[in-house]
CSV table of C-alpha atoms in Angstrom, one decimal:
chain,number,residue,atom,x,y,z
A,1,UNK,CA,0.0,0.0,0.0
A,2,UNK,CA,1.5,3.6,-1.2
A,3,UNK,CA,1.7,6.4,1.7
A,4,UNK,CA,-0.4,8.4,-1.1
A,5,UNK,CA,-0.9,9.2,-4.8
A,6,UNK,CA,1.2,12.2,-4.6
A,7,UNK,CA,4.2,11.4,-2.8
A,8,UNK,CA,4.5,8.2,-5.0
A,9,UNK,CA,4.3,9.8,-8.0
A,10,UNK,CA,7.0,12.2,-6.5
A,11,UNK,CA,9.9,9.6,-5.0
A,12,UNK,CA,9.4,8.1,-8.4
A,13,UNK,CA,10.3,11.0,-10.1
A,14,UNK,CA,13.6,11.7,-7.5
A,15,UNK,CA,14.4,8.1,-7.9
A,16,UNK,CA,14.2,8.3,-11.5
A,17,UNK,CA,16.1,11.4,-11.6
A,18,UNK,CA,19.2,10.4,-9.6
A,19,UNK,CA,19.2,7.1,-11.3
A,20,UNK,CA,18.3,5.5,-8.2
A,21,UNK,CA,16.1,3.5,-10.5
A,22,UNK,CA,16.7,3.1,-14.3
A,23,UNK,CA,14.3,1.4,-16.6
A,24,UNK,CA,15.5,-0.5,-19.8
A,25,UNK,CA,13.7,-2.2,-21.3
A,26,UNK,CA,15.3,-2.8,-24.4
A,27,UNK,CA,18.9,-3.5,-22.5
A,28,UNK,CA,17.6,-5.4,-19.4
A,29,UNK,CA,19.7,-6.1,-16.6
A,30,UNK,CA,20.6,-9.8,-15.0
A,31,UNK,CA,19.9,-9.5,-11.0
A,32,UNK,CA,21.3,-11.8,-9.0
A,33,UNK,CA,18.5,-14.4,-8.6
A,34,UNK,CA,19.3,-15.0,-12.9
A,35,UNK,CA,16.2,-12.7,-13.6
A,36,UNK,CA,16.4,-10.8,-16.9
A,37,UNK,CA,14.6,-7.8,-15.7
A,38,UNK,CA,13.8,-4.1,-17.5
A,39,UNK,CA,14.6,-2.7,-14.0
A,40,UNK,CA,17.1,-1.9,-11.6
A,41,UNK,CA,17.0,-0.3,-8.3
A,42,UNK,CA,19.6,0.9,-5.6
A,43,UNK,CA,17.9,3.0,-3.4
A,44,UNK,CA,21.3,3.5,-1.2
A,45,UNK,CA,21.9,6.2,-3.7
A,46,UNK,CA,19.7,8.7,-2.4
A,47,UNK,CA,21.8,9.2,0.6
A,48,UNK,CA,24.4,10.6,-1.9
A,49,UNK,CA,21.7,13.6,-2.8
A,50,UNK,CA,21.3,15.6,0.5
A,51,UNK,CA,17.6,17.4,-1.1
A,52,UNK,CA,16.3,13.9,-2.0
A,53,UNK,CA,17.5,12.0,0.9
A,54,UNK,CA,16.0,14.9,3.3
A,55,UNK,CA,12.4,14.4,1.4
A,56,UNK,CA,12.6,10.7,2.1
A,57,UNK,CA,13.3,10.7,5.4
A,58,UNK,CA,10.9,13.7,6.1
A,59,UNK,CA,8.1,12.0,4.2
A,60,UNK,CA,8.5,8.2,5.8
A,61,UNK,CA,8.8,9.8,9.6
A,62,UNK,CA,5.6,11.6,9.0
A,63,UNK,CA,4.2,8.8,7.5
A,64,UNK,CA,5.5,6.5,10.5
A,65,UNK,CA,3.7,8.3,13.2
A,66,UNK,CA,0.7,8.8,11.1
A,67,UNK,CA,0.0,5.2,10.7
A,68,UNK,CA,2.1,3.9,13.7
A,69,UNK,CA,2.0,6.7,16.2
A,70,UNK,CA,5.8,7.0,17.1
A,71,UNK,CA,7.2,3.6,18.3
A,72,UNK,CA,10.1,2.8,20.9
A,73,UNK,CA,12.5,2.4,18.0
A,74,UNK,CA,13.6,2.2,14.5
A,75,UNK,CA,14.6,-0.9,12.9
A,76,UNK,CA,16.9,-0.8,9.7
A,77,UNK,CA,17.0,-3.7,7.5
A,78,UNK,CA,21.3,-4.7,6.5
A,79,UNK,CA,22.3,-3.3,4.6
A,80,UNK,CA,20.2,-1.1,2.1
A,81,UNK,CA,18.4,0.4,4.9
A,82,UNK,CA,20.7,1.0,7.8
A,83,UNK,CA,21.6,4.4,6.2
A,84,UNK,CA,17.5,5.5,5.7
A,85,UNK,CA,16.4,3.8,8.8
A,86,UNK,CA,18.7,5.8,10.9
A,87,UNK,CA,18.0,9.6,9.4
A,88,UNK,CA,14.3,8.9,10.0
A,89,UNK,CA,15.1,7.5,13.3
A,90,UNK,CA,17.1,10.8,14.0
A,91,UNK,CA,14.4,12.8,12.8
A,92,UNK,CA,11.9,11.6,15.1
A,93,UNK,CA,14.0,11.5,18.0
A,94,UNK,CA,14.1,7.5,18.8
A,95,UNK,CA,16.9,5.2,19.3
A,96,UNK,CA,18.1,2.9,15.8
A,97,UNK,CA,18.9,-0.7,15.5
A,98,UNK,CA,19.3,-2.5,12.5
A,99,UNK,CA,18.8,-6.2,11.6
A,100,UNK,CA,21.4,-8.7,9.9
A,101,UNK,CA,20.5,-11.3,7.6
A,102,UNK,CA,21.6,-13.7,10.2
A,103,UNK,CA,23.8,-14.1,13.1
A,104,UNK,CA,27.6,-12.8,12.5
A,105,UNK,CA,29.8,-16.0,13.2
A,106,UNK,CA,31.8,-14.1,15.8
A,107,UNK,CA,32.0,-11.6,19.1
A,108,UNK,CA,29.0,-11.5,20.7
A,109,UNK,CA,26.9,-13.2,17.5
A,110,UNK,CA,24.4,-10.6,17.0
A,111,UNK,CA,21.6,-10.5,14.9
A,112,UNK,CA,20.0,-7.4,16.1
A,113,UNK,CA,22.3,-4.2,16.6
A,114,UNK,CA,21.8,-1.6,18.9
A,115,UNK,CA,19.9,-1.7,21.8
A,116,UNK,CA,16.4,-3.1,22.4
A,117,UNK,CA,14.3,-4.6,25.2
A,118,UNK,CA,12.2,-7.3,25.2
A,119,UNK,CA,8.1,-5.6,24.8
A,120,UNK,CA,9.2,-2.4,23.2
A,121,UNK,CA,7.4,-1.8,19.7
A,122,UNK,CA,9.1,-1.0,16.5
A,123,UNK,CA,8.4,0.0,13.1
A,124,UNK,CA,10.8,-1.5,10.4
A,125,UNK,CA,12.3,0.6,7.8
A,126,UNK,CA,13.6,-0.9,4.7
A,127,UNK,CA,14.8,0.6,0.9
A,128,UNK,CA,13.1,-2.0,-1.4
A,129,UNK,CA,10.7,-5.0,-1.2
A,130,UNK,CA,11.2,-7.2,-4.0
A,131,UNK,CA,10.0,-10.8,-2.9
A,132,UNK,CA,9.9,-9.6,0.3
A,133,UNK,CA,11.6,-12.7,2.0
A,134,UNK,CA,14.3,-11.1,3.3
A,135,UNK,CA,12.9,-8.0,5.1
A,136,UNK,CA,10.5,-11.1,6.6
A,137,UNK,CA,13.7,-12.1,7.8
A,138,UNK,CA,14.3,-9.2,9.8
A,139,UNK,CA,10.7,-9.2,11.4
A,140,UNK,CA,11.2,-12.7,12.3
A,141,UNK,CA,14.5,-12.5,14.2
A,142,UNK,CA,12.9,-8.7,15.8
A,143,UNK,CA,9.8,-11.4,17.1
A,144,UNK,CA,12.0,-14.2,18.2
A,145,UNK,CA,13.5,-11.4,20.2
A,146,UNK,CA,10.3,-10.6,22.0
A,147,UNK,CA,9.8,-6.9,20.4
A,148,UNK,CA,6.5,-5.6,19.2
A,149,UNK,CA,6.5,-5.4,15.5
A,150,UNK,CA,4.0,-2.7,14.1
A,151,UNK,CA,4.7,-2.3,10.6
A,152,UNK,CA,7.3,-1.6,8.0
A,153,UNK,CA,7.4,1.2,5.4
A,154,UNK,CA,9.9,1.5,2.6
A,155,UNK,CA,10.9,3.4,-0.3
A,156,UNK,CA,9.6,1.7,-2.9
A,157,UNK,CA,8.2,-2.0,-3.8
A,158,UNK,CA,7.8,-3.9,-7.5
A,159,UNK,CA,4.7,-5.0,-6.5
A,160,UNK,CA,4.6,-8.3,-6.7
A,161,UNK,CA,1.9,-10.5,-6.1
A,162,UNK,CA,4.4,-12.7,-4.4
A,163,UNK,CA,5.7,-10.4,-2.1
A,164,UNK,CA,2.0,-9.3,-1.2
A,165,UNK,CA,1.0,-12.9,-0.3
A,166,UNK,CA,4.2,-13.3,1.8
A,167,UNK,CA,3.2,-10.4,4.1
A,168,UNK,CA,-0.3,-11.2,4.5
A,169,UNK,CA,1.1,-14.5,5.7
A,170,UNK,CA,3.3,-13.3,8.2
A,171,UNK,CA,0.6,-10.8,8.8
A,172,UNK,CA,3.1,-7.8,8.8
A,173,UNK,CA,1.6,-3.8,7.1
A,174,UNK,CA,3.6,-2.8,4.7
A,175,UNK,CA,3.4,1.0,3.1
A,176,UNK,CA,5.7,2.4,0.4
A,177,UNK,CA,6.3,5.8,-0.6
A,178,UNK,CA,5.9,4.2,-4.3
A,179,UNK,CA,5.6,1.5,-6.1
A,180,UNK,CA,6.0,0.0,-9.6
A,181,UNK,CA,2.7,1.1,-10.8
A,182,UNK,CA,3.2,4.6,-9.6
A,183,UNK,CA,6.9,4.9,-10.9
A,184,UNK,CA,5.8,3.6,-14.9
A,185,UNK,CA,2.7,6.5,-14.7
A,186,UNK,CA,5.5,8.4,-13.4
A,187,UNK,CA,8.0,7.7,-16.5
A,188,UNK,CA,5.4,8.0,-18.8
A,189,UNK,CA,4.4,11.5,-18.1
A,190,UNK,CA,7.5,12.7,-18.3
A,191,UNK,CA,8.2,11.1,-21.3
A,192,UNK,CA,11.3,9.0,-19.4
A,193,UNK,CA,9.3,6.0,-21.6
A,194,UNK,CA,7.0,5.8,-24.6
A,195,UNK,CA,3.6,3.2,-24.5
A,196,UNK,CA,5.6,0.7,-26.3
A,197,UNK,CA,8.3,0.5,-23.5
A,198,UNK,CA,5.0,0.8,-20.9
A,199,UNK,CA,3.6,-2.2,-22.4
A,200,UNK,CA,6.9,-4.4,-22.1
A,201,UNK,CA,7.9,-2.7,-18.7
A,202,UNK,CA,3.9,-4.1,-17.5
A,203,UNK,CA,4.2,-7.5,-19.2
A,204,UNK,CA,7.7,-8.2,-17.1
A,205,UNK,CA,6.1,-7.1,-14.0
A,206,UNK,CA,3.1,-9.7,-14.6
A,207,UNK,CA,5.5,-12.3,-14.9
A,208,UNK,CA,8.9,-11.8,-13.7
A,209,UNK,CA,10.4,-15.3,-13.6
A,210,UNK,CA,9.4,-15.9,-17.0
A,211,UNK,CA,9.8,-12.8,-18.6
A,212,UNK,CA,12.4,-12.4,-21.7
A,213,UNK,CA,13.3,-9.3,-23.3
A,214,UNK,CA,13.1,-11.0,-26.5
């Protein structure tokens, strides 16, 4: 679910400008999972753009405590998100933790950095929900610890059906400031894309796995 229609059709432009996010469809990129894909995002380059990274952080604090009221603490999801997670936690005044994938091998074997108590309530901040497996991750091990999960909001999500039936399962909210859907009526008014390059750009999003450029 988007924070609203506005702001998502504004972080899409942002990301879009700052390449943050780059759509081609006629060159796609091979992510990591072997998926030919029209898209690519790395959101950790808004923190390189003071203006951008400032509207970000503003708009998913306010967005936070309007649908969360403020919680004891801000959880980051490693590594994407520690840098977000911790500006919005510094705007609204809480302490910051952030989450590993798993448990380092060494020292004192944390998961969970920073400093948390068992009962205390957190909202979970993370850059980008693709399947969404791995922000579930970092809710899991936040549970297993005995802290209050409210929600998590991020900066933007490809919308897949997947990823949607993943959180209903684990029966987490999730808000974005955008979203697929959001970003191509974004590209398209600004003429980033033409309808032809919508149409493909809508047919890989239907069916990632499958999908082929060709």
């Amino acid at each position: 679910m988007i924070a609203n229609k506005n702001t998502a059709k504004k972080t899409a432009e942002v990301l879009l400008q700052i390449n943050a996010i780059k759509l081609s469809p006629k060159e796609p990129f091979t992510w990591a999972s072997g998926w030919k894909s029209p898209i690519y995002c790395d959101n950790r380059i808004v923190l390189s753009y003071p203006p951008i990274r400032n509207y970000i952080r503003e708009k998913m604090a306010k967005h936070i405590e309007k649908q969360y009221g403020k919680p004891d603490v801000i959880a980051g999801v490693a590594t994407g998100a520690i840098g977000i997670g911790a500006l919005v936690a510094e705007y609204l005044g809480l302490p910051f933790i952030y989450v590993r994938p798993e448990a380092k091998k060494h020292g004192r074997q944390n998961q969970i950095e920073g400093y948390i108590q068992k009962g205390q309530s957190v909202v979970v901040v993370e850059d980008l929900i693709s399947t969404g497996k791995s922000s579930l991750n970092a809710v899991k091990a936040l549970k297993e610890a005995e802290v209050s999960v409210k929600g998590m909001v991020a900066i933007f999500s490809y919308g897949f059906d997947v990823a949607n039936e993943n959180f209903v399962k684990e029966n987490v909210t999730l808000h974005t400031l955008s979203n697929y859907e959001n970003l191509l009526e974004q590209a398209l008014d600004t003429h980033y894309i033409n309808k032809k390059e919508l149409e493909t750009l809508s047919q890989w999003n239907a069916n990632p796995s499958e999908w082929n450029a060709n």
